[in-house]
């Protein structure tokens, strides 16, 4: 019993040094070897491309609703259940507001990702349909050709992994940066 | 075929293809056979034993194994409490996060030492980097504990009569250094090379394109996330866990994290066949577990791809499926797959918010934890399955009128009593906990974020997750209150240690019995028929015990929604 306790304490300290200390430093060292394009880093303009930003201004493509208002000091989803009446009223209000800001858009063209909050509250992406449905609004506010914007969306579409696995998506920040360059 | 479904098939195929050779390797580690990496690991292990003052060749019987396990776990709990309640003045705290209150520290310490990783705090604001690194230590060694004690049961199942079953510390150190450490290093490298931060700097402040000023939390995430998944721990570095774009930046990292969390539980099945030289038994177990896993996964994927019927009624397009609480880069299919994978094995990490899944998906997530043995956590999944096997041996023995035997050992009254107690413990903890919480509305009602049936599901999920040592949650539950911290902490403790003690006791007692060679009269346990029997036992225990509670929660919610 006494031997067990002493062994347990000593072994724990060895594990502490090894798995907290040496392992962490090893991974830290290895991570420094990653090329800049693949590692976590700020862009020149001072953004993190992977961390979503709030876009509510009508001249930009909107990002998804967020339970944490895109402040990455925290993170989280709405955690509203699928049958929660307050939640469903909120989604209805988002649809109505979207229709007001986007005249000429049919309700059945609005994809659900634009009116539902993501899990992290920091989703950097929207679906391709989520971008297309906003083209009319952007074109009229920015006095641009709709086809130019459609082309831009085409360019900015990120295909599934190897063209085979996962979803097709658009990074809202990159799309809006490209949009600002065009106009 | 749809690329989202192809992605899910890729994830499952990859993990099975990697788990079979890994199982062989783990089997060799348990059997003390030579492996390629001995020249590195032998000296490393010797260093651990020397500094720890341990004689790794001292044989232990099953009781000594359990004593060693329990004592070292008490030491870990005490150390965790000390660190978590003193973080504010300890080093590595760039964001000046506060220390934890006593009840929250109790819950968190128990949660990480028991491999549960239920989190009643948010990583961004509730813990320092030093605290995170300490939690990472438990992620290594609690998983190592599970693997080591599972090795003890495997050794006990060998064809011989034996009282001693190897040395606990030796199995433990070997599990940590030879299995967890090298794979974690590989995974952490893959993650750090794919956009995951590995920094000790605190929060960054940026101005967005639209002109808002926000903060971005960072940290040594790559190292943490690797072992979080490999050890089936699941505790997130951030509040949003692997839904966070820095904790799971892309579809590729999602595949890596998914494969990492399932690989050891599946490999353990094949390790068993290797250790006791019965490959067919491994395939029987793998078959039963996989059928159970698919029966839960497929309906969940279908339900999430169809979307929320209440939102469909509003007349918008749900081409991507139900997207509340999900990330566009994963989509509803990979999120649904993850939600079942993380609940059948006891990881409990999430890449989407389980609270917002459609009702029947939420039910499948709970069922996965209620069974808790379709693959199951690192090591302990096999221990849970072992209990089901013992029950099935007994029942089928009675059905054909023979003395129940498993691997040449007679299963008698004492073993059956232990198996029954352990099988009933899990429903007992979940249902009594849920009853207690619902009967004390002044302590719990304010913590629910949803009304009606779904609110009940939130309570049921929390206790299920605690007892299964899973750690995921219907996160809308405001659970950082003394009631939830203490109640869940106690359930996690009982749900961890009793289901370890039970199977080890049974296996230890059986190992000491006389070995009876197989004859014509022996009930074969490596056949599909017996697999079906085990499956039936699991279905009966889960269905009978939990069906009433599920009816009040997710099933009632399902029928209350528009079709």
XYZ file of C-alpha atoms in Angstrom:
746
model
C 0.000 0.000 0.000
C 2.640 2.510 1.079
C 4.884 1.408 -1.767
C 1.980 1.857 -4.157
C 1.401 5.424 -3.019
C 5.038 6.423 -3.353
C 5.307 4.750 -6.764
C 2.100 6.429 -7.871
C 3.350 9.880 -6.912
C 6.759 9.376 -8.499
C 5.326 7.908 -11.694
C 2.842 10.786 -11.932
C 5.659 13.320 -11.726
C 7.580 11.509 -14.470
C 4.451 11.519 -16.643
C 3.974 15.219 -15.907
C 7.447 16.080 -17.129
C 7.141 13.834 -20.137
C 3.604 14.269 -21.454
C 3.040 17.904 -20.437
C 6.575 19.139 -20.940
C 8.567 17.187 -23.482
C 5.643 16.164 -25.697
C 4.298 19.742 -25.836
C 7.712 21.197 -26.637
C 8.269 18.557 -29.314
C 4.991 19.422 -31.026
C 5.791 23.119 -30.629
C 9.153 22.586 -32.331
C 7.656 20.517 -35.140
C 4.932 23.109 -35.758
C 7.625 25.717 -36.437
C 8.701 23.639 -39.439
C 5.339 24.010 -41.163
C 5.439 26.207 -44.270
C 3.571 29.467 -43.840
C 0.831 28.561 -46.309
C -0.096 25.499 -44.257
C 0.293 26.798 -40.717
C -1.905 28.985 -38.566
C -1.019 32.597 -39.353
C -2.421 36.061 -39.885
C -2.724 37.356 -43.420
C -0.930 40.562 -44.409
C -4.148 42.499 -43.945
C -4.313 41.276 -40.343
C -7.093 38.693 -40.614
C -7.369 35.027 -39.747
C -8.928 33.530 -42.875
C -10.214 30.507 -41.008
C -12.033 32.451 -38.318
C -15.344 33.763 -39.602
C -16.224 37.446 -39.427
C -19.563 39.143 -39.097
C -20.887 40.679 -42.339
C -24.165 42.488 -41.872
C -23.596 45.415 -44.239
C -25.681 45.012 -47.419
C -22.716 45.744 -49.696
C -20.970 42.562 -48.499
C -21.989 38.941 -48.754
C -23.567 38.063 -45.400
C -21.999 35.404 -43.222
C -24.140 32.962 -41.248
C -25.982 33.982 -38.074
C -23.855 33.447 -34.969
C -24.630 32.775 -31.337
C -21.452 34.619 -30.261
C -21.623 37.495 -32.779
C -18.349 36.300 -34.382
C -16.302 37.406 -31.395
C -13.702 34.640 -31.205
C -12.932 35.484 -27.582
C -15.538 32.751 -27.066
C -17.339 30.214 -29.232
C -20.537 28.197 -29.295
C -23.834 27.456 -30.987
C -27.356 28.515 -30.143
C -28.071 25.063 -28.632
C -31.714 25.530 -29.519
C -33.679 22.329 -30.008
C -35.361 21.638 -33.366
C -38.876 22.115 -31.934
C -38.217 25.131 -29.704
C -40.931 27.713 -30.619
C -38.743 30.747 -29.791
C -36.020 29.371 -32.013
C -38.395 28.710 -34.897
C -39.752 32.254 -34.575
C -36.184 33.539 -34.762
C -35.504 31.589 -37.963
C -38.767 32.933 -39.441
C -37.669 36.475 -38.565
C -34.311 35.912 -40.292
C -36.087 34.698 -43.425
C -38.395 37.720 -43.427
C -35.512 40.127 -42.903
C -33.520 38.462 -45.690
C -36.443 38.863 -48.089
C -36.724 42.563 -47.206
C -33.008 43.163 -47.860
C -32.990 41.062 -51.029
C -35.943 42.115 -53.150
C -36.692 39.764 -56.001
C -35.450 36.654 -54.201
C -37.869 33.729 -53.861
C -38.187 32.169 -50.429
C -37.472 28.658 -51.714
C -34.073 29.854 -53.014
C -32.791 30.739 -49.529
C -30.543 27.922 -48.282
C -30.882 26.941 -44.626
C -27.257 27.730 -43.753
C -27.981 31.474 -44.183
C -30.710 31.483 -41.536
C -29.277 29.014 -38.993
C -26.405 29.583 -36.552
C -23.276 27.441 -36.847
C -21.877 25.198 -34.121
C -18.879 27.391 -33.317
C -20.496 30.742 -34.030
C -17.335 31.389 -36.078
C -18.115 29.496 -39.298
C -15.954 31.092 -42.008
C -18.023 29.537 -44.815
C -21.382 29.693 -46.516
C -22.750 27.346 -49.160
C -22.430 28.221 -52.852
C -26.190 28.713 -53.052
C -25.863 31.006 -50.021
C -23.617 33.280 -52.095
C -25.634 33.068 -55.316
C -28.853 34.104 -53.627
C -27.187 37.387 -52.550
C -25.910 38.375 -56.007
C -28.906 40.536 -56.972
C -28.583 42.694 -53.873
C -24.830 43.170 -54.195
C -25.075 43.949 -57.906
C -27.628 46.681 -57.408
C -25.861 48.288 -54.427
C -22.445 48.223 -56.043
C -23.668 48.963 -59.565
C -22.034 45.830 -60.902
C -22.935 43.285 -63.522
C -24.595 40.208 -62.047
C -22.544 37.975 -64.304
C -19.265 39.461 -63.008
C -20.286 38.568 -59.487
C -21.354 35.084 -60.528
C -17.925 34.657 -62.085
C -16.297 35.765 -58.847
C -18.346 33.198 -56.914
C -17.251 30.562 -59.407
C -13.608 31.490 -58.796
C -13.984 31.517 -55.027
C -15.834 28.194 -54.758
C -13.794 25.671 -52.791
C -14.360 22.213 -54.217
C -14.705 19.115 -52.013
C -11.434 17.539 -50.846
C -9.775 16.017 -53.969
C -13.065 16.718 -55.731
C -14.508 13.652 -54.006
C -15.031 14.089 -50.286
C -17.111 16.572 -48.327
C -18.934 19.793 -49.091
C -18.554 22.593 -51.608
C -18.220 25.926 -49.879
C -17.199 29.567 -50.031
C -15.031 31.488 -47.581
C -17.039 34.661 -46.959
C -14.060 36.798 -45.939
C -12.047 35.893 -49.047
C -15.077 36.440 -51.262
C -15.712 39.885 -49.805
C -12.036 40.855 -50.056
C -12.080 39.859 -53.724
C -15.311 41.778 -54.180
C -13.729 44.951 -52.724
C -10.819 44.621 -55.164
C -13.204 44.367 -58.126
C -15.235 47.364 -57.018
C -22.744 9.366 -55.361
C -22.955 12.445 -53.196
C -19.516 13.672 -52.036
C -20.660 14.071 -48.444
C -21.545 10.368 -48.210
C -18.303 9.395 -49.949
C -16.438 11.347 -47.270
C -18.099 9.319 -44.522
C -17.319 6.025 -46.269
C -13.693 7.127 -46.633
C -13.467 7.883 -42.908
C -14.817 4.485 -41.889
C -12.777 2.506 -44.428
C -9.570 4.306 -43.410
C -10.012 3.647 -39.724
C -10.714 -0.072 -40.188
C -7.773 -0.446 -42.583
C -5.425 1.202 -40.055
C -6.901 -0.421 -36.947
C -6.182 -4.022 -38.006
C -2.372 -3.639 -38.206
C -2.429 -1.379 -35.132
C -4.318 -4.104 -33.251
C -1.549 -6.539 -34.115
C 1.013 -4.065 -32.819
C -0.934 -3.490 -29.578
C -1.188 -7.254 -29.144
C 2.599 -7.493 -29.421
C 3.022 -4.711 -26.857
C 0.768 -6.588 -24.409
C 2.547 -9.883 -25.063
C 6.010 -8.342 -24.584
C 7.002 -9.445 -28.086
C 9.668 -7.621 -30.042
C 8.594 -4.726 -32.238
C 10.431 -2.413 -34.639
C 10.676 0.441 -32.200
C 12.199 -1.422 -29.242
C 15.534 0.349 -29.530
C 13.774 3.644 -28.702
C 11.115 2.450 -26.306
C 13.042 -0.033 -24.158
C 15.406 2.632 -22.754
C 12.503 5.097 -22.436
C 10.422 2.638 -20.418
C 13.433 1.801 -18.251
C 13.765 5.517 -17.494
C 10.100 5.686 -16.440
C 10.488 2.653 -14.177
C 13.741 3.890 -12.660
C 12.457 7.395 -11.914
C 9.147 5.990 -10.717
C 10.832 3.483 -8.399
C 8.944 0.583 -9.961
C 9.890 -3.025 -10.503
C 8.087 -3.819 -13.771
C 8.582 -7.566 -13.487
C 6.734 -7.921 -10.175
C 3.649 -10.026 -10.926
C 0.283 -8.873 -9.562
C -3.005 -10.694 -9.047
C -6.253 -9.013 -10.101
C -6.800 -7.381 -6.729
C -3.317 -5.872 -6.694
C -3.912 -4.514 -10.193
C -7.056 -2.751 -9.026
C -5.374 -1.349 -5.918
C -2.532 0.066 -8.030
C -5.022 1.572 -10.481
C -7.201 3.167 -7.835
C -4.307 4.628 -5.837
C -2.674 6.289 -8.817
C -6.073 7.701 -9.857
C -6.506 9.258 -6.398
C -3.099 10.929 -6.765
C -4.167 12.337 -10.137
C -7.412 13.660 -8.727
C -5.626 15.493 -5.913
C -3.094 17.040 -8.285
C -5.864 18.127 -10.676
C -7.794 19.803 -7.849
C -4.656 21.654 -6.708
C -3.865 23.005 -10.166
C -7.396 23.934 -11.213
C -8.120 25.900 -8.022
C -4.810 27.816 -8.250
C -4.509 28.623 -11.970
C -4.875 32.380 -11.556
C -1.385 32.808 -10.077
C 0.350 29.866 -11.772
C 2.409 30.460 -14.955
C 1.194 30.256 -18.593
C -1.900 32.354 -18.128
C -1.637 35.145 -20.734
C -5.382 35.871 -20.708
C -5.529 36.141 -16.895
C -8.254 33.546 -16.629
C -9.489 32.872 -13.089
C -9.074 29.773 -10.931
C -12.013 27.383 -10.752
C -14.497 27.299 -7.877
C -14.280 24.187 -5.694
C -17.339 22.461 -7.158
C -16.324 23.202 -10.749
C -12.773 22.011 -10.043
C -14.201 18.811 -8.519
C -16.315 18.188 -11.601
C -13.472 18.975 -14.005
C -10.882 16.902 -12.119
C -13.170 13.872 -11.950
C -14.156 14.413 -15.545
C -10.608 14.334 -16.912
C -9.191 11.674 -14.577
C -12.066 9.345 -15.531
C -11.500 9.886 -19.265
C -14.931 11.550 -19.518
C -14.024 15.138 -20.372
C -17.420 16.531 -19.564
C -16.825 20.287 -19.454
C -18.842 22.700 -17.376
C -16.488 25.570 -18.320
C -15.412 27.131 -21.622
C -11.774 26.763 -22.627
C -11.444 30.375 -23.799
C -12.334 31.981 -20.473
C -12.359 29.273 -17.820
C -8.842 27.839 -17.800
C -5.204 28.888 -18.245
C -2.750 27.267 -20.692
C -1.115 25.607 -17.701
C -4.490 24.174 -16.739
C -5.004 22.982 -20.327
C -1.615 21.218 -20.303
C -2.461 19.507 -17.012
C -5.754 18.347 -18.495
C -3.749 17.067 -21.446
C -1.704 14.970 -19.002
C -4.902 13.249 -17.843
C -5.859 12.754 -21.469
C -2.713 10.678 -21.866
C -2.732 8.786 -18.613
C -6.463 8.167 -18.182
C -6.448 6.596 -21.635
C -3.290 4.699 -20.678
C -5.121 3.407 -17.592
C -8.000 2.112 -19.705
C -5.702 0.367 -22.152
C -3.560 -1.101 -19.360
C -6.473 -2.548 -17.412
C -7.923 -3.934 -20.627
C -4.566 -5.650 -21.204
C -4.940 -7.279 -17.781
C -8.321 -8.714 -18.788
C -6.906 -9.943 -22.109
C -4.054 -11.699 -20.328
C -6.574 -13.251 -17.927
C -8.479 -14.722 -20.874
C -5.525 -16.820 -22.044
C -5.877 -20.606 -22.125
C -4.282 -21.516 -18.831
C -4.811 -21.361 -15.098
C -3.059 -18.406 -13.519
C -3.313 -16.223 -10.441
C -0.955 -13.477 -11.543
C -1.621 -11.312 -14.545
C 1.469 -9.205 -15.209
C 2.377 -5.848 -13.700
C -0.063 -2.928 -13.842
C 2.560 -0.164 -13.985
C 4.345 -1.947 -16.767
C 1.189 -2.231 -18.894
C 0.393 1.383 -18.104
C 3.775 2.789 -19.076
C 3.908 0.651 -22.209
C 0.431 1.837 -23.258
C 1.447 5.462 -22.830
C 4.884 5.370 -24.401
C 4.456 2.759 -27.110
C 0.887 3.413 -28.251
C -0.347 6.873 -27.268
C 2.822 8.941 -27.532
C 4.052 8.034 -31.041
C 0.601 8.217 -32.644
C -0.110 11.541 -30.909
C 3.101 13.005 -32.303
C 2.151 11.973 -35.841
C -1.391 13.309 -35.518
C -0.283 16.588 -33.884
C 2.144 17.110 -36.763
C -0.579 16.546 -39.355
C -2.818 19.013 -37.537
C -0.157 21.692 -37.045
C 0.646 21.425 -40.756
C -3.002 22.015 -41.616
C -3.823 25.307 -40.011
C -4.126 24.416 -36.334
C -2.445 26.840 -33.892
C 0.410 25.712 -31.637
C 1.312 28.867 -29.765
C 1.566 30.090 -26.178
C 0.434 33.623 -26.989
C -2.852 34.837 -25.527
C -5.876 36.283 -27.290
C -5.233 38.457 -30.340
C -7.290 41.557 -31.127
C -8.199 42.199 -34.757
C -10.335 44.663 -36.706
C -12.597 42.900 -39.175
C -13.133 43.916 -42.795
C -16.415 45.472 -41.782
C -14.678 47.436 -39.036
C -15.675 45.568 -35.865
C -13.058 44.955 -33.197
C -13.028 41.349 -31.965
C -10.684 39.032 -30.129
C -9.391 35.691 -31.352
C -8.492 33.013 -28.800
C -5.409 30.916 -29.501
C -3.228 28.409 -27.697
C -1.180 25.194 -27.914
C -4.062 23.452 -29.663
C -2.396 20.942 -32.006
C -0.723 19.004 -29.180
C -3.944 18.978 -27.182
C -6.311 17.903 -29.956
C -4.145 14.952 -31.007
C -4.335 13.174 -27.648
C -7.855 14.443 -27.009
C -9.001 12.215 -29.842
C -6.482 9.402 -29.687
C -7.281 8.742 -26.025
C -11.071 8.950 -26.673
C -11.086 11.851 -24.215
C -12.912 14.520 -26.160
C -12.469 17.575 -23.965
C -12.310 20.637 -26.192
C -9.599 23.248 -26.030
C -12.342 25.758 -26.840
C -15.971 25.851 -25.804
C -17.146 24.805 -29.262
C -14.793 21.814 -29.252
C -13.995 20.462 -32.741
C -16.664 22.638 -34.330
C -14.282 25.579 -33.741
C -12.451 26.604 -36.922
C -9.112 26.609 -35.087
C -9.707 23.249 -33.424
C -10.826 21.608 -36.694
C -9.917 23.890 -39.598
C -10.891 21.833 -42.635
C -12.514 18.699 -43.991
C -9.079 17.095 -44.044
C -8.433 17.735 -40.352
C -11.956 16.462 -39.705
C -10.981 13.150 -41.325
C -7.745 13.033 -39.310
C -9.523 13.719 -36.016
C -12.284 11.228 -36.789
C -9.875 8.427 -37.694
C -7.750 9.212 -34.628
C -10.615 8.890 -32.190
C -11.889 5.565 -33.511
C -8.592 3.839 -34.152
C -7.658 2.532 -30.698
C -11.135 1.234 -29.751
C -11.280 -0.762 -32.995
C -7.649 -1.843 -32.753
C -8.286 -3.218 -29.242
C -10.748 -5.726 -30.700
C -8.074 -7.123 -32.974
C -5.458 -6.929 -30.218
C -7.645 -9.322 -28.196
C -7.591 -11.910 -30.982
C -3.844 -11.579 -31.184
C -3.198 -11.870 -27.431
C -5.382 -14.934 -26.855
C -4.816 -16.356 -30.353
C -8.463 -16.400 -31.372
C -8.835 -14.230 -34.438
C -12.376 -15.492 -35.077
C -13.528 -14.174 -31.708
C -12.236 -10.733 -32.701
C -14.204 -10.831 -35.927
C -17.352 -11.872 -34.073
C -16.953 -8.905 -31.699
C -16.096 -6.538 -34.532
C -19.168 -7.732 -36.442
C -21.575 -7.178 -33.559
C -20.132 -3.764 -32.765
C -20.135 -2.640 -36.392
C -23.729 -3.696 -36.968
C -24.740 -1.784 -33.855
C -22.744 1.239 -34.988
C -24.287 1.237 -38.468
C -27.806 0.768 -37.117
C -27.352 3.997 -35.197
C -25.340 5.888 -37.834
C -27.432 5.363 -40.962
C -30.779 6.655 -39.602
C -28.985 9.637 -38.064
C -27.350 10.564 -41.368
C -30.681 10.221 -43.197
C -32.511 12.291 -40.609
C -29.932 15.107 -40.692
C -29.715 15.150 -44.498
C -33.482 15.555 -44.696
C -33.359 18.586 -42.456
C -35.599 19.980 -39.752
C -39.271 19.482 -40.787
C -40.315 22.597 -38.879
C -37.930 24.670 -41.015
C -39.018 22.878 -44.192
C -42.522 24.150 -43.372
C -41.241 27.713 -43.620
C -40.605 27.137 -47.298
C -36.832 27.567 -47.590
C -34.315 25.194 -49.186
C -32.582 22.633 -46.985
C -30.247 21.185 -49.623
C -27.487 20.935 -47.041
C -29.795 19.307 -44.499
C -30.349 20.440 -40.935
C -27.713 23.161 -40.454
C -28.457 24.621 -37.030
C -25.351 24.032 -34.915
C -23.396 22.635 -37.870
C -20.473 23.986 -39.873
C -20.608 24.398 -43.651
C -17.119 22.906 -44.107
C -18.289 19.559 -42.642
C -21.913 19.529 -43.802
C -24.752 17.636 -42.192
C -23.588 14.143 -43.240
C -20.104 14.245 -41.724
C -21.561 15.979 -38.655
C -24.172 13.239 -38.211
C -21.509 10.555 -38.641
C -19.245 12.249 -36.100
C -22.107 12.603 -33.599
C -22.643 8.826 -33.520
C -18.942 7.926 -33.687
C -18.193 10.180 -30.729
C -21.026 8.693 -28.667
C -20.500 4.970 -29.408
C -16.844 5.337 -28.476
C -16.594 7.455 -25.370
C -14.844 10.460 -26.914
C -17.541 13.069 -26.518
C -15.813 15.629 -28.720
C -18.208 17.269 -31.148
C -17.999 18.960 -34.538
C -21.616 20.159 -34.356
C -24.034 20.938 -31.552
C -25.928 17.813 -30.528
C -28.615 19.891 -28.853
C -29.811 21.143 -32.254
C -29.993 17.756 -34.009
C -33.403 16.485 -35.081
C -35.144 14.467 -32.326
C -34.415 10.921 -33.518
C -30.743 11.759 -34.106
C -30.559 12.962 -30.527
C -32.106 9.667 -29.467
C -29.516 7.673 -31.417
C -26.712 9.651 -29.771
C -28.151 8.790 -26.372
C -28.678 5.125 -27.297
C -25.049 4.935 -28.403
C -23.972 6.021 -24.912
C -26.579 3.874 -23.190
C -25.102 0.762 -24.833
C -21.559 2.144 -24.414
C -19.954 -0.953 -25.946
C -20.129 -0.531 -29.722
C -16.347 -0.041 -29.914
C -16.465 1.976 -26.667
C -13.691 4.027 -25.075
C -9.959 3.265 -24.974
C -9.847 -0.165 -23.321
C -13.026 0.277 -21.311
C -15.233 -0.348 -24.357
C -13.916 -3.909 -24.461
C -14.518 -4.273 -20.719
C -18.162 -3.249 -21.162
C -18.536 -5.652 -24.043
C -16.977 -8.389 -21.899
C -19.880 -8.026 -19.449
C -22.371 -8.476 -22.288
C -20.473 -11.577 -23.455
C -20.599 -13.106 -19.967
C -24.349 -12.469 -19.813
C -24.849 -13.988 -23.260
C -22.756 -17.036 -22.334
C -24.902 -17.600 -19.297
C -28.223 -17.164 -21.079
C -27.279 -19.345 -24.035
C -25.848 -21.938 -21.666
C -29.232 -22.135 -19.958
C -31.049 -22.256 -23.295
C -29.148 -25.321 -24.528
C -28.947 -26.899 -21.090
C -25.180 -26.828 -20.632
C -22.891 -25.392 -17.977
C -21.999 -21.930 -19.185
C -18.352 -21.765 -20.225
C -16.290 -18.990 -21.759
C -12.872 -19.711 -23.258
C -12.536 -22.929 -21.285
C -13.573 -21.507 -17.911
C -16.812 -22.252 -16.079
C -18.939 -19.171 -15.436
C -20.575 -19.595 -12.048
C -22.863 -17.737 -9.653
C -20.291 -15.287 -8.298
C -19.226 -14.053 -11.744
C -22.851 -13.776 -12.836
C -23.711 -11.653 -9.824
C -20.887 -9.239 -10.603
C -21.865 -9.092 -14.280
C -25.503 -8.350 -13.436
C -24.575 -5.596 -10.977
C -22.354 -3.908 -13.559
C -24.931 -4.284 -16.346
C -27.610 -2.699 -14.175
C -25.374 0.027 -12.738
C -25.382 2.104 -15.930
C -29.197 2.362 -16.260
C -29.399 2.882 -12.502
C -27.055 5.888 -12.527
C -28.689 7.468 -15.574
C -32.302 6.991 -14.573
C -31.892 7.818 -10.893
C -29.862 10.902 -11.774
C -32.469 12.062 -14.277
C -35.290 11.425 -11.828
C -33.492 13.355 -9.132
C -32.857 16.308 -11.441
C -36.440 16.448 -12.709
C -37.835 16.200 -9.190
C -35.779 19.185 -8.031
C -36.989 21.862 -10.466
C -35.839 24.751 -8.285
C -32.251 23.518 -8.760
C -32.469 22.497 -12.401
C -35.315 24.182 -14.282
C -33.418 27.440 -14.769
C -30.541 25.608 -16.459
C -32.625 24.322 -19.390
C -32.388 26.291 -22.644
C -35.350 24.526 -24.257
C -38.926 23.976 -23.103
C -40.985 20.765 -23.123
C -39.758 17.346 -24.235
C -36.440 18.673 -25.463
C -35.728 20.141 -22.029
C -36.186 16.670 -20.548
C -33.819 15.287 -23.200
C -31.180 17.784 -22.074
C -31.277 16.366 -18.533
C -31.335 12.750 -19.722
C -28.422 13.388 -22.086
C -26.287 14.967 -19.340
C -26.587 11.962 -17.030
C -26.190 9.474 -19.867
C -23.025 11.217 -20.975
C -21.667 11.321 -17.402
C -22.372 7.678 -16.660
C -20.987 6.522 -20.012
C -17.866 8.647 -19.341
C -18.548 10.242 -22.710
C -18.406 13.970 -22.013
C -20.481 15.394 -24.841
C -23.608 17.304 -23.908
C -26.776 18.941 -25.025
C -24.761 22.048 -24.373
C -27.694 24.385 -23.921
C -27.833 23.045 -20.370
C -26.455 25.746 -18.058
C -24.537 23.187 -16.075
C -21.976 25.177 -14.088
C -23.983 25.107 -10.844
C -23.130 23.215 -7.663
C -25.968 20.746 -8.298
C -24.805 19.717 -11.777
C -21.113 19.826 -10.898
C -21.493 17.520 -7.902
C -24.207 15.210 -9.253
C -22.412 14.631 -12.565
C -19.074 14.308 -10.766
C -20.397 11.490 -8.572
C -22.032 9.723 -11.520
C -18.787 9.910 -13.511
C -16.808 8.398 -10.612
C -19.185 5.461 -10.169
C -19.581 5.056 -13.932
C -15.829 4.803 -14.396
C -14.462 2.674 -11.587
C -17.189 0.104 -10.950
C -17.296 -0.984 -14.629
C -13.510 -1.393 -14.435
C -13.551 -3.311 -11.150
C -16.334 -5.683 -12.251
C -14.829 -7.108 -15.448
C -11.346 -7.300 -13.896
C -12.782 -9.248 -10.960
C -14.657 -11.639 -13.249
C -11.660 -12.149 -15.515
C -9.358 -12.572 -12.509
C -11.611 -15.174 -10.892
C -12.033 -17.055 -14.174
C -8.270 -17.003 -14.792
C -7.722 -18.825 -11.520
C -10.133 -21.624 -12.442
C -9.198 -24.945 -14.005
C -8.889 -24.795 -17.782
C -11.272 -27.203 -19.544
C -10.212 -27.967 -23.112
C -12.832 -27.511 -25.804
C -14.995 -30.537 -26.606
C -18.062 -31.277 -28.706
C -20.230 -30.099 -25.871
C -18.620 -26.652 -25.622
C -20.691 -23.649 -26.605
C -18.740 -21.935 -29.376
C -18.386 -18.197 -28.721
C -16.725 -17.181 -31.979
C -19.672 -17.914 -34.270
C -22.250 -15.595 -35.858
C -24.975 -17.352 -33.839
C -23.316 -16.374 -30.608
C -22.772 -12.862 -31.991
C -26.509 -12.613 -32.549
C -27.037 -13.736 -28.965
C -24.754 -10.991 -27.633
C -26.538 -8.461 -29.801
C -29.888 -9.601 -28.426
C -28.642 -9.233 -24.849
C -27.449 -5.691 -25.585
C -30.716 -4.781 -27.302
C -32.831 -6.155 -24.468
C -30.858 -4.432 -21.721
C -30.768 -1.082 -23.532
C -34.304 -1.210 -24.870
C -36.024 -2.361 -21.703
C -34.098 -0.110 -19.368
C -34.103 3.092 -21.380
C -37.155 2.966 -23.633
C -39.516 4.664 -21.141
C -37.117 7.560 -20.585
C -36.495 7.964 -24.320
C -40.238 8.025 -24.907
C -40.596 11.046 -22.639
C -37.762 12.904 -24.386
C -36.772 12.511 -28.048
C -39.604 10.188 -29.135
C -42.291 12.520 -27.783
C -40.528 15.462 -29.410
C -40.435 13.612 -32.730
C -44.178 12.991 -32.695
C -44.906 16.589 -31.691
C -43.143 17.973 -34.765
C -44.698 18.526 -38.206
C -44.105 15.715 -40.693
